[in-house]
Amino acid sequence: MIIVLKKDVSPEEMRKLVADIESVGNIKANTIIGEQSNVIGLVGDTTRLNEDDIAANDIVESVKRVQEPYKMANRKFHPEDTVIQVPSANGSVTIGGGAFQIIAGPCSVESEEQITEIAKSVKKSGAKLLRGGAFKPRTSPYAFQGLHDEGIRLLLKAKKETGLPIVTEIMSAAHLPLFEDVDVIQVGARNMQNFELLKELGAVQKPILLKRGLANTLEELLMSAEYIMAAGNPNVILCERGIRTFETATRNTLDISAIPMLKKASHLPVIVDPSHACGIASMVEPMAKAAAAVRADGLIIEVHNNPQKALCDGKQSITPEAFDKLVKTIRPFAELNGKTL
Amino acid sequence: MIIVLKKDVSPEEMRKLVADIESVGNIKANTIIGEQSNVIGLVGDTTRLNEDDIAANDIVESVKRVQEPYKMANRKFHPEDTVIQVPSANGSVTIGGGAFQIIAGPCSVESEEQITEIAKSVKKSGAKLLRGGAFKPRTSPYAFQGLHDEGIRLLLKAKKETGLPIVTEIMSAAHLPLFEDVDVIQVGARNMQNFELLKELGAVQKPILLKRGLANTLEELLMSAEYIMAAGNPNVILCERGIRTFETATRNTLDISAIPMLKKASHLPVIVDPSHACGIASMVEPMAKAAAAVRADGLIIEVHNNPQKALCDGKQSITPEAFDKLVKTIRPFAELNGKTL
Amino acid sequence: MIIVLKKDVSPEEMRKLVADIESVGNIKANTIIGEQSNVIGLVGDTTRLNEDDIAANDIVESVKRVQEPYKMANRKFHPEDTVIQVPSANGSVTIGGGAFQIIAGPCSVESEEQITEIAKSVKKSGAKLLRGGAFKPRTSPYAFQGLHDEGIRLLLKAKKETGLPIVTEIMSAAHLPLFEDVDVIQVGARNMQNFELLKELGAVQKPILLKRGLANTLEELLMSAEYIMAAGNPNVILCERGIRTFETATRNTLDISAIPMLKKASHLPVIVDPSHACGIASMVEPMAKAAAAVRADGLIIEVHNNPQKALCDGKQSITPEAFDKLVKTIRPFAELNGKTL
Amino acid sequence: MIIVLKKDVSPEEMRKLVADIESVGNIKANTIIGEQSNVIGLVGDTTRLNEDDIAANDIVESVKRVQEPYKMANRKFHPEDTVIQVPSANGSVTIGGGAFQIIAGPCSVESEEQITEIAKSVKKSGAKLLRGGAFKPRTSPYAFQGLHDEGIRLLLKAKKETGLPIVTEIMSAAHLPLFEDVDVIQVGARNMQNFELLKELGAVQKPILLKRGLANTLEELLMSAEYIMAAGNPNVILCERGIRTFETATRNTLDISAIPMLKKASHLPVIVDPSHACGIASMVEPMAKAAAAVRADGLIIEVHNNPQKALCDGKQSITPEAFDKLVKTIRPFAELNGKTL
């Protein structure tokens, strides 16, 4: 961290600031006396320092962080890609490394028939994990909020039937007992900075699929991963799902540049959700191709099987037939990058 | 809700869609056969319908919601301003209506001496409620997270000493028992769409101070208020605290237009947090004036008393002296709008 | 400017970079050898250096600008408020300093009767300058683009009739001859970074009203002002008119914090356009109050007189009666800040 | 266009509004009397109507545009892809259709040696057009603004030497005579809504490469294309180059979803600028792959040949060697989509 001091700061004031900072521990301050301004360079573990707090000091002109504020998620301290093993009926499904995995399933679990039918279908097409919402975060309190424990029970039935590990969203740490047999726990975009939930998920050893918040920076996403990791769970899968911008033609703007940026900064696997980002079924395939082209580690895709029922499926879901075609289309893009789908 | 159908939709397809929609209950669909396109107009309670779900239908060209999706928070169904009573040592403090209230206190509760001293000072200057963080949402897991239950204990001491009701943030419904004697429970920006928490706060009868999320629309803020209200707690105070934009000179962009827009749409009181929005102490006073000028119902302001300690106070905190001057400066602006501070 | 070098940079590489930078002229580089990283601090005129260009160098870890990249618009080098004199029939109208001026008039000039009638009306209510569009920037090529030279001719008639100086927008330097008798030339938001136009306006001595672009930072606005000033015209009036965000309830988000931020950074007068920002007539008054509360130097407001004609007036225009009431409402807010309206 | 009227609008008011709208010409209004609200559906050419203007009417509740406001750029009225022919020494270079073209060259033209050397190098690697800035839009008036006419002269020399058609940016219609022998005229992001410039470029028959503004929607980009086309020039190439968001890790956020969205809405070719969007050289290759994966019609890429000179090249430029590798890497991605590079 580089601290630029204001002009005319007295040596005593500077010494006081240095002492305050060093009292945090494990940090050494190098003072540099310049002609126009003095600079303090900090060496050591600056993760416990907050730039804003230091900048609040009257004698400070500005502060620049040089080191990233995250450690466990940082590729600098862990150069190898993290590969996450999800136990499955036949061995385990790996996320990260050379694999390109597709997680597919309906927005919401609705019935045993629905979830089992989709599970069989997406498995046949090449999906290696099954998704389905049991707890649904909905903007409106009047909207369908999911089948809750019954939804999880139905997912487990589909898992038993197909052998596909299941991925489903948690909305409160109080529901954790229901997630005992869930294979991958998803944290939705709206809970990315629900720090109490993140801490509780750090105490679990299951893989956590952590979605980027709608207005969160990549650094903040990595800091949320750090919360889970610092609490003891290294199995974090990052997920880009679109950010809020002024554009209105798409629901959100899928930030494809986030994938290579995250890969550079971190060793954690990164997957992409092309369904929610745009909110338009016809956009799922092109954005899935883009994700494969930038070496994402996989996709999470909404597939519905109920086109004749008008009100239940979102604008962004694709049919099982479209999903089957999509997997075939995506495969060579992933393979060009040396990934196996 | 107005549903525009695609060209060449058959009468049968249209009838099917109408039947599907009416099956939700309490809705009547008026079909309008035009020359170029057919239109369905829905009358009744459309709050349970989701535009996206309807738009996902193959025969639908586009959907336009005419009615707001919130009811209990809606001024149309509740034209009078909601005035919230916060019980205090000497009668009660009102938020909303003709009052302009200032909530003040430190970012974090640090010690008995600190919180009591600030409480006395801000009370003398005109604050009617005391704020202070016991549970602190921090981007970094390595940053100070607050004194937790000890912090609440100290706030209660300061309340006993000064008679000021206290406002403090909750981060998990699991902590609710600790908030028994807290007067106003704050939901932070990052938890604005923590729907499980909102539902639990609907079961409480205390006033809830609900902050707008960093990237949430005004409609979404009102929908989150609706969650609390629909679960049984009508005492919601809305709070604008800045949104994320491309501008980097200020930490966030305080959306002053949000106050009159929210007042028009809803009967709930609206207060403004000028401290966090800009992240710059010198901006607190001008933005507080702007808030008073647009008829906000009050302010929530960070005041610290520890300028000589470099690391503990945020860039946005003002001193007790600056706070005292601020209250005097703001008062005539509030009074010009017929508000009493 | 502070340049942090990467680890293990050789003394020779460092010397080469220093020589390259100093060759720009008028800059002195102080090299600081630290334990972990070396830092170069630049003293002198760094306005000609581009951070990105320096950061592109292989041996550079990061670059931090300490000085602002603008000089003539910078309050540091010109501590006194700039007060701009606009010559008028009876002496001159001042913008900046202790004055709070209101510029009012229709979106577009439509007819002699229309512009003269509005001019008389807004003058009576307290406006000191008349606005009206002759060249209209329209998103659609099929929309009405203004009366062009005829529009300016009509504005001049209204000026003659009322004595009000006129403000109107220029869209191309090629039209400058038509602006001979225009008192204040407006640069619209979409042309804020039309650098060729800015340079040409630097050769004129008339006041330039420069609107902030929809997605431009405050620093970029000041850099555009610097273009005009560096080319020889010091008479720049800055105008905040709303920025693009994800919010859809208002057309744009009026950034009220921009006013005190600009005032701190620059000596130039700053006015506010509350009509275009929100795009809602009922929002003009509250946002005008907010502008007065933060010590803006004035307002530019759309007033129409043609409510019975459905297609010609924008959503954001207010009637002459509403304008008259607005001036009365705003005055005490401006006066509380020691401004005279 | 669907106009929803307020409750209790009298038949007379409605008739008046209908008459006003129909007076614009070529529009027919169908009035629909509902139980709760009346609706007017407009049929015909609504491109000359402005939603905001109609919404400003007192009796109107809301307005929804059903048809796009652009015609000539609209795929609905021109289903076939537009393929643009750029004449070159050996036949012509096509943009659009089955081709995937790469435009490459330095940020700024600096010397005959520099531009000729890069031109030869990028041609050898597979670029079919040469880019180079002669007029440079720079945020700062103190930054290097390009070699102007001399820069164009040097580009023409490089063209003569290599046979590559040249692409360069125009900043003012007054410079058009200098562009006589330029093959493709670029309109930069900051001039996307410089409508006077767009109109003048409509009078030229050369291909225009139109970059999306930093905060412009896709519809606005298409409306700017419509300006050029409506003025007589159908040869418009659209270019996505990143938009402004809250993210700070990348300079801008490259909106990859813009490419399939634009392709669906319009028949015009769409290319991608991965250099400026991220502002990071290492991001050029992954984002170029993403562009190829979503069926863009090509790329425009910055290549420099001067790594030893610290101050002249931008953070986003890649070396000729990196460019050569990039073309080889991109080719199979383009070919998977049936495109020829």
Tab-separated table of C-alpha atoms in Angstrom, chain A residues 16-17 20-24 47-57 69-72 135-145 148 171-172 175 190-191 193-197 199-200 214-217 219-220 223-224 226-227 230 244 251 279 307-316, chain B residues 16-17 20-24 47-57 69-72 135-145 148 171-172 174-175 190-191 193-197 199 214-217 219-220 223-224 226-227 230 244 251 279 307-316:
chain	number	residue	atom	x	y	z
A	16	LYS	CA	2.443	8.937	14.644
A	17	LEU	CA	0.685	7.604	11.555
A	20	ASP	CA	-0.628	3.567	14.313
A	21	ILE	CA	-0.367	1.499	11.149
A	22	GLU	CA	2.418	-0.748	12.415
A	23	SER	CA	0.417	-1.411	15.588
A	24	VAL	CA	-1.970	-3.489	13.455
A	47	THR	CA	-5.223	-7.264	4.146
A	48	ARG	CA	-6.414	-6.010	7.530
A	49	LEU	CA	-6.012	-2.364	6.527
A	50	ASN	CA	-8.854	-0.457	4.953
A	51	GLU	CA	-7.856	2.211	2.411
A	52	ASP	CA	-10.758	4.440	3.379
A	53	ASP	CA	-9.829	4.399	7.032
A	54	ILE	CA	-6.297	5.490	6.270
A	55	ALA	CA	-7.474	8.065	3.741
A	56	ALA	CA	-9.709	9.545	6.449
A	57	ASN	CA	-6.611	10.745	8.262
A	69	PRO	CA	-6.945	-7.617	-0.344
A	70	TYR	CA	-7.628	-11.366	-0.733
A	71	LYS	CA	-5.156	-14.142	0.031
A	72	MET	CA	-6.708	-17.605	-0.105
A	135	PHE	CA	-36.001	-21.885	-2.421
A	136	LYS	CA	-36.613	-19.123	-4.953
A	137	PRO	CA	-35.550	-15.534	-4.306
A	138	ARG	CA	-38.368	-13.486	-5.825
A	139	THR	CA	-38.599	-9.716	-5.960
A	140	SER	CA	-42.281	-9.946	-5.087
A	141	PRO	CA	-43.599	-11.488	-1.868
A	142	TYR	CA	-46.660	-12.516	-3.869
A	143	ALA	CA	-44.725	-14.610	-6.394
A	144	PHE	CA	-44.226	-18.372	-6.123
A	145	GLN	CA	-41.346	-18.914	-3.684
A	148	HIS	CA	-38.906	-25.580	-0.152
A	171	MET	CA	-31.365	-18.464	1.116
A	172	SER	CA	-30.727	-18.739	4.853
A	175	HIS	CA	-32.109	-24.055	6.153
A	190	ARG	CA	-28.632	-11.156	-4.051
A	191	ASN	CA	-26.865	-12.997	-1.228
A	193	GLN	CA	-22.646	-10.160	0.358
A	194	ASN	CA	-24.805	-11.898	2.959
A	195	PHE	CA	-21.683	-12.275	5.049
A	196	GLU	CA	-23.331	-14.236	7.862
A	197	LEU	CA	-24.479	-16.852	5.352
A	199	LYS	CA	-19.410	-17.617	7.130
A	200	GLU	CA	-21.781	-20.508	7.817
A	214	LEU	CA	-25.740	-7.584	-9.822
A	215	ALA	CA	-23.607	-4.578	-8.959
A	216	ASN	CA	-20.537	-6.148	-7.487
A	217	THR	CA	-17.011	-5.780	-8.728
A	219	GLU	CA	-12.718	-7.871	-6.347
A	220	GLU	CA	-15.830	-7.971	-4.189
A	223	MET	CA	-13.635	-11.126	-1.212
A	224	SER	CA	-16.900	-13.033	-0.749
A	226	GLU	CA	-12.442	-15.321	0.688
A	227	TYR	CA	-15.124	-15.212	3.435
A	230	ALA	CA	-11.213	-18.105	5.446
A	244	ARG	CA	-26.723	-4.061	-14.090
A	251	ARG	CA	-32.179	-7.937	-18.662
A	279	GLY	CA	-33.306	-13.097	-19.891
A	307	PRO	CA	-43.836	-25.029	-23.126
A	308	GLN	CA	-47.551	-25.524	-23.367
A	309	LYS	CA	-48.177	-24.098	-19.868
A	310	ALA	CA	-47.980	-20.355	-20.308
A	311	LEU	CA	-47.224	-19.040	-16.857
A	312	CYS	CA	-44.610	-21.206	-15.263
A	313	ASP	CA	-41.387	-20.851	-17.163
A	314	GLY	CA	-39.148	-17.872	-17.488
A	315	LYS	CA	-38.282	-16.004	-20.633
A	316	GLN	CA	-34.766	-17.371	-20.412
B	16	LYS	CA	-55.777	-20.568	-24.101
B	17	LEU	CA	-53.545	-17.783	-22.838
B	20	ASP	CA	-54.146	-19.655	-18.187
B	21	ILE	CA	-53.934	-16.114	-16.878
B	22	GLU	CA	-57.437	-16.050	-15.408
B	23	SER	CA	-56.702	-19.332	-13.620
B	24	VAL	CA	-54.375	-17.377	-11.306
B	47	THR	CA	-49.474	-8.499	-8.386
B	48	ARG	CA	-49.094	-12.269	-8.607
B	49	LEU	CA	-48.299	-12.155	-12.310
B	50	ASN	CA	-44.720	-11.844	-13.513
B	51	GLU	CA	-44.224	-9.906	-16.753
B	52	ASP	CA	-41.283	-12.060	-17.787
B	53	ASP	CA	-43.262	-15.261	-17.400
B	54	ILE	CA	-46.016	-13.961	-19.624
B	55	ALA	CA	-43.552	-12.538	-22.130
B	56	ALA	CA	-41.945	-16.004	-22.356
B	57	ASN	CA	-45.051	-17.230	-24.127
B	69	PRO	CA	-46.617	-4.657	-8.302
B	70	TYR	CA	-46.768	-3.507	-4.659
B	71	LYS	CA	-49.951	-2.900	-2.693
B	72	MET	CA	-49.327	-2.278	0.995
B	135	PHE	CA	-22.729	-6.121	13.574
B	136	LYS	CA	-20.704	-4.618	10.735
B	137	PRO	CA	-21.013	-5.883	7.154
B	138	ARG	CA	-17.455	-5.662	5.843
B	139	THR	CA	-16.275	-6.555	2.354
B	140	SER	CA	-13.204	-8.232	3.848
B	141	PRO	CA	-13.343	-11.172	6.256
B	142	TYR	CA	-10.168	-9.786	7.825
B	143	ALA	CA	-11.686	-6.409	8.737
B	144	PHE	CA	-13.162	-5.580	12.144
B	145	GLN	CA	-16.698	-7.015	12.208
B	148	HIS	CA	-21.684	-8.017	18.313
B	171	MET	CA	-27.245	-9.185	9.552
B	172	SER	CA	-29.029	-12.465	10.280
B	174	ALA	CA	-30.578	-15.757	13.985
B	175	HIS	CA	-29.470	-12.655	15.922
B	190	ARG	CA	-26.373	-5.559	0.991
B	191	ASN	CA	-29.309	-7.309	2.672
B	193	GLN	CA	-32.995	-8.480	-0.991
B	194	ASN	CA	-32.217	-11.011	1.749
B	195	PHE	CA	-35.835	-12.085	1.504
B	196	GLU	CA	-35.666	-14.631	4.341
B	197	LEU	CA	-34.480	-11.898	6.693
B	199	LYS	CA	-39.883	-12.115	6.169
B	214	LEU	CA	-26.414	-0.338	-4.258
B	215	ALA	CA	-27.904	-1.410	-7.557
B	216	ASN	CA	-31.574	-1.643	-6.767
B	217	THR	CA	-34.345	0.266	-8.407
B	219	GLU	CA	-39.518	-0.371	-7.358
B	220	GLU	CA	-37.348	-3.137	-5.925
B	223	MET	CA	-41.044	-4.582	-3.119
B	224	SER	CA	-38.649	-5.329	-0.264
B	226	GLU	CA	-43.739	-4.996	0.756
B	227	TYR	CA	-42.090	-8.243	1.963
B	230	ALA	CA	-46.995	-8.451	3.817
B	244	ARG	CA	-23.358	2.504	-7.976
B	251	ARG	CA	-17.878	6.436	-3.508
B	279	GLY	CA	-17.712	8.641	1.455
B	307	PRO	CA	-9.965	12.170	15.282
B	308	GLN	CA	-6.572	11.567	16.844
B	309	LYS	CA	-6.728	7.795	16.298
B	310	ALA	CA	-5.857	7.270	12.685
B	311	LEU	CA	-7.312	3.891	11.843
B	312	CYS	CA	-10.720	3.650	13.349
B	313	ASP	CA	-13.008	6.146	11.679
B	314	GLY	CA	-14.267	6.193	8.169
B	315	LYS	CA	-13.630	8.872	5.606
B	316	GLN	CA	-17.234	9.878	5.822
